Coordinates of C-alpha atoms in Angstrom, one line a residue:
M20 CA 0.0 0.0 0.0
N21 CA 1.5 3.4 -1.0
G22 CA -1.2 5.4 0.8
K23 CA -2.4 6.9 -2.4
L24 CA -5.8 6.7 -4.0
N25 CA -5.9 4.6 -7.1
S26 CA -6.9 6.3 -10.3
T27 CA -9.8 4.0 -11.3
I28 CA -12.7 6.4 -12.1
G29 CA -13.2 7.0 -15.8
L30 CA -15.4 9.6 -17.4
P31 CA -18.7 7.6 -17.5
A32 CA -18.4 6.8 -13.8
A33 CA -17.5 10.4 -13.0
L34 CA -20.5 11.7 -15.0
S35 CA -22.9 9.4 -13.1
T36 CA -21.4 10.4 -9.8
V37 CA -21.9 14.1 -10.5
V38 CA -25.6 13.5 -11.6
G39 CA -26.2 11.3 -8.6
M40 CA -24.8 13.8 -6.1
V41 CA -26.7 16.8 -7.4
I42 CA -30.2 15.6 -8.2
G43 CA -32.2 15.6 -5.0
S44 CA -35.4 17.0 -3.5
G45 CA -35.3 20.6 -4.9
V46 CA -36.5 19.7 -8.4
F47 CA -39.7 18.1 -7.0
F48 CA -40.6 20.9 -4.5
K49 CA -38.9 24.2 -5.4
P50 CA -41.2 25.2 -8.3
Q51 CA -43.7 26.4 -5.7
A52 CA -41.2 29.0 -4.3
I53 CA -40.1 29.9 -7.8
Y54 CA -43.6 30.6 -9.2
T55 CA -44.7 32.3 -6.0
A56 CA -41.8 34.7 -6.4
T57 CA -42.8 35.3 -10.1
N58 CA -46.4 35.9 -9.0
G59 CA -47.6 32.9 -11.0
A60 CA -45.8 33.7 -14.2
P61 CA -43.7 31.0 -15.9
G62 CA -40.9 32.8 -17.9
L63 CA -38.5 34.0 -15.2
G64 CA -38.8 30.6 -13.5
I65 CA -37.4 28.7 -16.6
I66 CA -34.7 31.4 -17.1
A67 CA -33.7 30.9 -13.4
W68 CA -33.2 27.1 -14.0
I69 CA -30.8 28.0 -16.9
L70 CA -29.0 30.7 -14.9
G71 CA -28.7 28.5 -11.8
G72 CA -27.2 25.8 -14.0
I73 CA -24.6 28.1 -15.6
I74 CA -23.6 29.6 -12.2
T75 CA -23.3 26.0 -10.8
I76 CA -21.2 24.8 -13.7
T77 CA -18.8 27.8 -13.2
A78 CA -18.8 27.1 -9.5
G79 CA -18.0 23.4 -9.9
L80 CA -15.2 24.1 -12.4
T81 CA -13.6 26.7 -10.1
A82 CA -13.9 24.8 -6.8
A83 CA -12.5 21.6 -8.5
E84 CA -9.1 23.3 -8.9
V85 CA -8.9 23.8 -5.2
S86 CA -10.0 20.3 -4.3
A87 CA -7.6 18.7 -6.8
A88 CA -4.7 20.8 -5.6
I89 CA -5.5 20.1 -1.9
P90 CA -6.2 16.3 -1.9
K91 CA -7.1 16.1 1.8
T92 CA -10.2 14.8 3.5
G93 CA -12.6 17.2 5.1
G94 CA -14.0 19.0 2.1
M95 CA -14.4 22.8 2.0
M96 CA -13.4 23.2 5.7
T97 CA -10.0 21.7 4.8
Y98 CA -9.6 23.7 1.6
L99 CA -10.3 27.1 3.3
S100 CA -8.1 26.2 6.3
E101 CA -5.2 25.6 3.9
I102 CA -5.9 28.8 2.0
Y103 CA -6.9 31.3 4.6
G104 CA -5.7 29.7 7.9
E105 CA -7.2 27.6 10.7
K106 CA -9.6 30.3 11.9
I107 CA -11.5 30.5 8.6
G108 CA -11.4 26.7 8.3
F109 CA -12.9 26.4 11.7
L110 CA -15.6 29.0 10.9
T111 CA -16.5 27.0 7.8
G112 CA -16.9 23.8 9.9
W113 CA -18.8 25.7 12.6
M114 CA -21.2 27.1 10.0
Q115 CA -21.7 23.6 8.5
T116 CA -22.3 22.1 12.0
V117 CA -24.7 24.6 13.4
L118 CA -26.5 25.9 10.3
Y119 CA -26.0 24.3 6.9
F120 CA -26.2 20.6 7.6
P121 CA -28.9 20.7 10.3
G122 CA -30.8 23.3 8.4
T123 CA -30.8 21.3 5.2
I124 CA -31.7 18.1 7.1
A125 CA -34.6 20.0 8.7
A126 CA -35.8 21.3 5.3
L127 CA -35.8 17.8 3.9
A128 CA -37.6 16.4 6.9
V129 CA -40.3 19.1 6.7
I130 CA -40.9 18.6 3.0
F131 CA -41.0 14.8 3.6
S132 CA -43.6 15.2 6.4
Q133 CA -45.7 17.6 4.3
Q134 CA -45.8 15.0 1.5
V135 CA -46.7 12.3 4.0
S136 CA -49.5 14.5 5.4
E137 CA -50.8 15.1 1.8
L138 CA -50.8 11.4 1.0
M139 CA -52.7 10.7 4.2
G140 CA -55.4 13.2 3.1
Y141 CA -54.7 15.8 5.9
G142 CA -53.2 18.4 3.7
P143 CA -49.5 19.6 3.6
Q144 CA -49.9 22.2 6.4
N145 CA -51.4 20.0 9.1
M146 CA -48.9 20.5 11.9
V147 CA -50.4 17.7 13.9
V148 CA -48.9 15.3 11.3
V149 CA -46.1 17.4 9.9
L150 CA -44.2 18.1 13.2
P151 CA -44.1 14.6 14.6
V152 CA -43.2 13.0 11.3
S153 CA -40.5 15.6 10.7
L154 CA -38.9 14.9 14.1
G155 CA -39.5 11.2 13.8
I156 CA -37.8 10.8 10.4
I157 CA -34.7 12.6 11.6
I158 CA -34.4 10.5 14.7
F159 CA -35.1 7.3 12.8
I160 CA -32.4 7.9 10.2
A161 CA -30.0 9.1 12.9
L162 CA -30.6 5.9 14.8
L163 CA -29.9 3.8 11.7
N164 CA -26.7 5.6 11.0
T165 CA -25.6 5.2 14.6
V166 CA -26.1 1.5 14.6
G167 CA -24.3 0.9 11.3
S168 CA -23.6 2.3 7.9
S169 CA -24.4 -0.8 5.7
F170 CA -28.0 0.3 5.5
G171 CA -27.0 3.7 4.2
G172 CA -25.5 2.2 1.0
F173 CA -28.6 0.3 0.3
I174 CA -30.9 3.3 0.8
Q175 CA -28.7 5.4 -1.5
T176 CA -29.0 2.9 -4.3
V177 CA -32.8 2.6 -3.9
S178 CA -33.3 6.3 -3.6
T179 CA -31.2 7.0 -6.7
I180 CA -33.6 4.9 -8.8
C181 CA -36.6 6.4 -7.1
K182 CA -35.6 9.9 -7.8
L183 CA -34.9 9.3 -11.5
L184 CA -38.0 7.3 -12.2
P185 CA -40.5 10.0 -11.3
L186 CA -38.5 12.5 -13.3
I187 CA -38.4 10.3 -16.4
L188 CA -42.1 9.4 -16.2
I189 CA -43.3 13.0 -15.7
I190 CA -41.1 14.3 -18.5
I191 CA -42.3 11.7 -21.0
F192 CA -46.0 11.6 -20.1
G193 CA -46.2 15.2 -19.3
F194 CA -45.5 16.2 -22.8
I195 CA -47.8 13.5 -24.2
K196 CA -50.8 14.1 -21.9
G197 CA -50.4 17.8 -21.1
N198 CA -52.7 20.4 -22.6
G199 CA -50.1 23.0 -23.0
N200 CA -49.7 26.3 -21.0
P201 CA -47.7 29.4 -21.5
I202 CA -44.0 28.6 -20.8
L203 CA -41.9 31.7 -21.5
T204 CA -44.4 34.5 -21.2
P205 CA -45.0 36.5 -19.2
L206 CA -41.7 36.7 -17.3
V207 CA -43.4 37.9 -14.1
G208 CA -46.9 38.6 -13.1
G209 CA -48.8 41.6 -11.6
E210 CA -46.6 44.3 -10.1
T211 CA -43.6 42.0 -9.6
T212 CA -40.3 43.0 -11.3
V213 CA -37.7 40.8 -12.9
I214 CA -34.8 42.3 -10.8
G215 CA -36.9 42.1 -7.6
S216 CA -37.7 38.4 -8.2
L217 CA -34.5 37.1 -9.8
G218 CA -32.5 36.7 -6.5
Q219 CA -35.4 34.7 -4.9
V220 CA -35.8 32.4 -7.8
L221 CA -32.1 31.8 -8.1
I222 CA -31.8 30.9 -4.4
A223 CA -34.5 28.4 -5.0
T224 CA -32.8 26.8 -8.1
L225 CA -29.4 26.8 -6.4
F226 CA -30.9 24.7 -3.6
A227 CA -31.9 22.2 -6.3
Y228 CA -28.4 22.3 -7.8
D229 CA -26.6 22.1 -4.5
G230 CA -24.2 19.1 -4.0
W231 CA -21.8 20.2 -6.7
I232 CA -19.1 21.1 -4.1
N233 CA -18.5 17.3 -3.6
V234 CA -17.6 16.8 -7.2
G235 CA -14.0 17.8 -6.7
A236 CA -13.6 15.1 -4.1
I237 CA -13.3 12.4 -6.8
A238 CA -10.4 14.2 -8.5
G239 CA -7.8 12.1 -6.8
E240 CA -9.3 8.9 -8.0
M241 CA -9.9 9.9 -11.6
K242 CA -8.0 8.8 -14.7
S243 CA -6.5 11.9 -16.3
P244 CA -8.2 14.4 -14.0
E245 CA -6.9 17.4 -15.9
K246 CA -9.0 16.3 -18.9
N247 CA -11.8 14.2 -17.4
L248 CA -12.7 16.3 -14.3
P249 CA -13.9 19.4 -16.3
L250 CA -15.7 17.1 -18.8
A251 CA -17.4 15.3 -15.8
I252 CA -18.4 18.7 -14.2
V253 CA -19.6 20.4 -17.4
G254 CA -21.2 17.1 -18.8
G255 CA -22.7 16.0 -15.5
L256 CA -24.1 19.4 -14.5
S257 CA -25.3 20.0 -18.1
I258 CA -27.2 16.7 -17.9
V259 CA -28.7 17.9 -14.5
M260 CA -29.6 21.3 -16.0
A261 CA -31.2 19.6 -19.0
V262 CA -33.3 17.3 -16.8
Y263 CA -34.3 20.3 -14.6
I264 CA -35.4 22.4 -17.5
L265 CA -37.2 19.5 -19.2
I266 CA -39.1 18.5 -16.0
N267 CA -40.1 22.1 -15.4
L268 CA -41.3 22.5 -19.0
A269 CA -43.3 19.3 -18.4
Y270 CA -44.7 20.7 -15.2
L271 CA -45.9 23.8 -17.0
W272 CA -47.2 21.8 -19.9
V273 CA -49.5 20.0 -17.5
A274 CA -50.3 22.7 -14.9
P275 CA -50.1 26.5 -15.2
A276 CA -47.4 28.4 -13.2
S277 CA -50.2 30.0 -11.1
E278 CA -51.4 26.6 -10.0
L279 CA -47.8 25.3 -9.3
A280 CA -47.3 28.3 -7.1
T281 CA -50.1 27.1 -4.7
S282 CA -48.9 23.5 -4.4
V283 CA -46.3 22.4 -1.7
A284 CA -45.6 19.4 -3.9
P285 CA -45.8 20.5 -7.6
A286 CA -44.4 17.2 -8.9
A287 CA -47.1 15.2 -7.0
L288 CA -49.7 17.6 -8.3
V289 CA -48.6 17.1 -11.9
A290 CA -48.3 13.3 -11.5
Q291 CA -51.8 13.2 -10.2
K292 CA -53.1 15.1 -13.3
I293 CA -51.1 12.8 -15.6
F294 CA -51.6 9.4 -13.9
G295 CA -54.7 9.8 -11.8
N296 CA -55.0 9.4 -8.1
T297 CA -53.4 5.9 -7.8
G298 CA -50.6 6.7 -10.2
G299 CA -50.0 10.1 -8.6
K300 CA -49.7 8.4 -5.2
L301 CA -47.2 5.9 -6.5
I302 CA -45.1 8.7 -8.0
S303 CA -45.4 10.6 -4.7
I304 CA -44.1 7.5 -2.8
G305 CA -41.1 7.4 -5.2
I306 CA -40.4 11.1 -4.4
L307 CA -40.7 10.3 -0.7
I308 CA -38.1 7.6 -1.0
S309 CA -35.8 10.0 -2.9
V310 CA -36.1 12.6 0.0
F311 CA -35.5 9.8 2.5
G312 CA -32.3 8.9 0.6
A313 CA -31.2 12.6 0.6
L314 CA -31.8 12.8 4.4
N315 CA -29.8 9.6 4.9
G316 CA -27.0 11.0 2.8
Y317 CA -26.7 14.1 4.9
L318 CA -26.9 12.3 8.2
L319 CA -24.3 9.8 6.9
T320 CA -21.8 12.5 5.9
A321 CA -22.5 15.6 7.9
P322 CA -21.3 14.3 11.3
R323 CA -17.8 14.0 9.9
V324 CA -17.4 17.8 10.2
P325 CA -18.1 18.1 14.0
Y326 CA -16.2 14.9 14.5
V327 CA -13.1 16.4 12.8
L328 CA -13.4 19.7 14.7
S329 CA -13.7 17.8 17.9
K330 CA -10.7 15.6 17.2
E331 CA -8.8 18.9 17.0
G332 CA -10.3 20.1 20.3
L333 CA -12.1 23.1 18.7
L334 CA -15.7 22.4 19.5
P335 CA -17.3 22.8 22.9
G336 CA -17.8 19.2 24.2
S337 CA -15.0 17.9 22.0
K338 CA -14.4 14.9 24.2
I339 CA -18.0 13.9 23.7
F340 CA -18.3 14.5 20.0
S341 CA -15.0 12.9 19.0
K342 CA -16.1 9.5 20.3
L343 CA -16.7 6.5 18.1
N344 CA -18.9 3.5 18.9
K345 CA -17.9 -0.1 18.3
G346 CA -19.0 0.1 14.7
G347 CA -16.7 3.1 14.0
S348 CA -19.6 5.6 13.9
P349 CA -19.2 9.1 15.4
Y350 CA -22.5 8.6 17.2
N351 CA -22.4 11.7 19.4
S352 CA -21.7 13.9 16.4
I353 CA -24.6 12.2 14.6
W354 CA -27.0 13.1 17.5
L355 CA -25.6 16.6 17.6
I356 CA -26.5 17.2 13.9
A357 CA -29.8 15.4 14.3
G358 CA -30.7 17.3 17.5
L359 CA -30.1 20.7 15.8
G360 CA -32.0 19.4 12.8
C361 CA -35.0 18.6 15.0
I362 CA -34.9 22.1 16.5
Y363 CA -34.9 23.8 13.1
A364 CA -37.6 21.4 11.9
L365 CA -40.0 22.8 14.5
S366 CA -40.4 25.8 12.3
G367 CA -42.2 23.7 9.7
Q368 CA -40.9 26.0 7.0
F369 CA -39.2 24.2 4.0
N370 CA -38.5 27.3 1.9
L371 CA -37.3 29.4 4.8
L372 CA -34.9 26.7 6.0
S373 CA -33.5 26.0 2.5
D374 CA -33.1 29.7 1.6
L375 CA -31.2 30.2 4.9
T376 CA -28.8 27.3 4.2
I377 CA -28.1 28.3 0.6
F378 CA -27.5 31.9 1.5
I379 CA -24.9 31.0 4.2
I380 CA -23.2 28.2 2.3
W381 CA -22.7 30.5 -0.8
V382 CA -20.9 33.0 1.4
F383 CA -18.2 30.3 1.9
Y384 CA -18.4 29.1 -1.7
I385 CA -17.3 32.6 -2.7
F386 CA -14.3 32.2 -0.3
T387 CA -13.5 29.0 -2.1
F388 CA -13.7 30.6 -5.6
Y389 CA -11.5 33.5 -4.6
G390 CA -9.1 30.9 -3.1
V391 CA -8.3 29.8 -6.6
V392 CA -7.2 33.3 -7.5
K393 CA -5.3 33.6 -4.2
L394 CA -3.4 30.4 -4.7
R395 CA -2.5 31.2 -8.3
K396 CA -0.9 34.5 -7.0
E397 CA 0.7 33.2 -3.8
K398 CA 1.7 29.6 -4.9
P399 CA 2.2 29.7 -8.7
D400 CA 4.4 26.5 -8.6
M401 CA 1.8 24.5 -6.6
V402 CA 1.0 21.1 -8.2
R403 CA -2.4 21.4 -9.8
P404 CA -3.7 18.2 -11.4
Y405 CA -6.5 20.2 -12.9
K406 CA -6.8 23.9 -13.7
V407 CA -10.0 25.8 -14.2
P408 CA -10.5 26.5 -17.9
L409 CA -10.8 30.1 -19.2
Y410 CA -9.2 31.5 -16.1
P411 CA -10.0 34.1 -14.7
I412 CA -13.4 34.4 -16.6
V413 CA -15.0 31.2 -15.1
P414 CA -14.0 32.1 -11.5
I415 CA -15.2 35.7 -12.0
V416 CA -18.6 34.4 -13.3
A417 CA -18.9 32.1 -10.3
I418 CA -18.0 34.9 -7.8
L419 CA -20.3 37.5 -9.4
G420 CA -23.2 35.0 -9.5
G421 CA -22.7 34.2 -5.9
L422 CA -22.5 37.8 -4.9
F423 CA -25.7 38.7 -6.7
V424 CA -27.6 36.0 -4.8
I425 CA -26.1 36.9 -1.4
I426 CA -26.7 40.7 -1.8
N427 CA -30.2 40.1 -3.1
Q428 CA -31.0 37.8 -0.2
L429 CA -29.6 40.4 2.3
I430 CA -32.0 42.9 0.8
T431 CA -35.1 40.7 0.5
M432 CA -34.7 38.5 3.6
T433 CA -32.7 40.8 5.8
L434 CA -33.5 39.4 9.2
V435 CA -33.1 35.7 8.2
S436 CA -29.8 36.5 6.4
L437 CA -28.4 38.5 9.3
G438 CA -29.5 35.8 11.7
G439 CA -27.4 33.3 9.7
I440 CA -24.4 35.6 9.7
I441 CA -24.6 36.2 13.4
V442 CA -24.9 32.5 14.3
T443 CA -21.9 31.9 12.0
L444 CA -19.8 34.7 13.6
I445 CA -20.4 33.3 17.1
G446 CA -18.0 30.7 15.9
L447 CA -15.2 33.3 16.2
L448 CA -15.9 33.6 19.9
V449 CA -15.9 29.8 20.3
Y450 CA -12.6 29.5 18.3
S451 CA -10.9 32.2 20.4
Y452 CA -12.0 30.5 23.6
K453 CA -10.9 27.1 22.6
I454 CA -7.5 28.3 21.3
K455 CA -6.8 29.9 24.7
L456 CA -7.4 26.5 26.3
R457 CA -4.8 24.8 24.1

């Protein structure tokens, strides 16, 4: 054993990895937020899926240079620690631990429970059903991941099939059976403006595209990463973007944007119109399994961040959260993430939670993009298995796209955004305190 990862991943496997990591719950549920923001008009929503895809592709191409140049475990937390120092690296891990991961888990649990409530005939906003199911599903999956990880692999395989099948069926039969509705006009409805709505719809689409940051993690195991990694990113994310645009065109072909804006589960609504009550329920069950798989994926991977921080003695209660059980599972870190997820889930607000997590994670994504520029200047001789193409245009597009979303979110959702920033900055106090104890 030479301690190095074997270069065994070819382009087809890399493409499927990219597609599998990115397609999740957002494509099934975010059309409601998008068409609510456009005031029931279709045009800007479709444009947002295209813009979100372009921003995501530039983001993936840019971040991949950092991850390929710093082939260490730990993800973005490790990259930013190497580029900006331990304090920024800790702040990244702190943000992921207290906001991003539990917030995303909570958002997925809420939308899962709303779909369950809808299937049971109680309606998606029945908190008597939604709250206990939200908390129950988080606790159940945390328990499974605490006991062992073999179940996790099985769930990921099943959920991958279950998230692709509804998409394929709705795309095919949506265009066959749909009556046709306006798709590109009008851009926005009523007194809504394009500029005023663009940030909100982009935040929604970027949630659906999230997961691309993990793409660079496979660079060390790829054959010819300098050639195949950009092809996998551009190809994989282009496939995702094409699927997202096609499915949203199919949604609109079956149901008008004004109707999609009123449905918590637009995909289930469209499926019911296409396949009837029984077929619609079967599609809805497939979507539920997909969301279950996404929840499992986050609760499987997220605890690694507080575990690593605790191993370095940087989190309060590090002795507790750095423990492993007999199965090698960081069980206390799992329950930390799950516990925070349960607290966030009490809000019962899918769109609010997902908007918060995307806002705060994109702040750190921009640090990652600028890290490429910083490393090019400060370490020109650094070994780079892969370099972002069309430098510096691609990183600049990624940075500007991220800045637009963040600034717009600060203006339109000021209190929520500032709350996320304040909770993140509390990490500086925690870091200073823990450093003094070293």
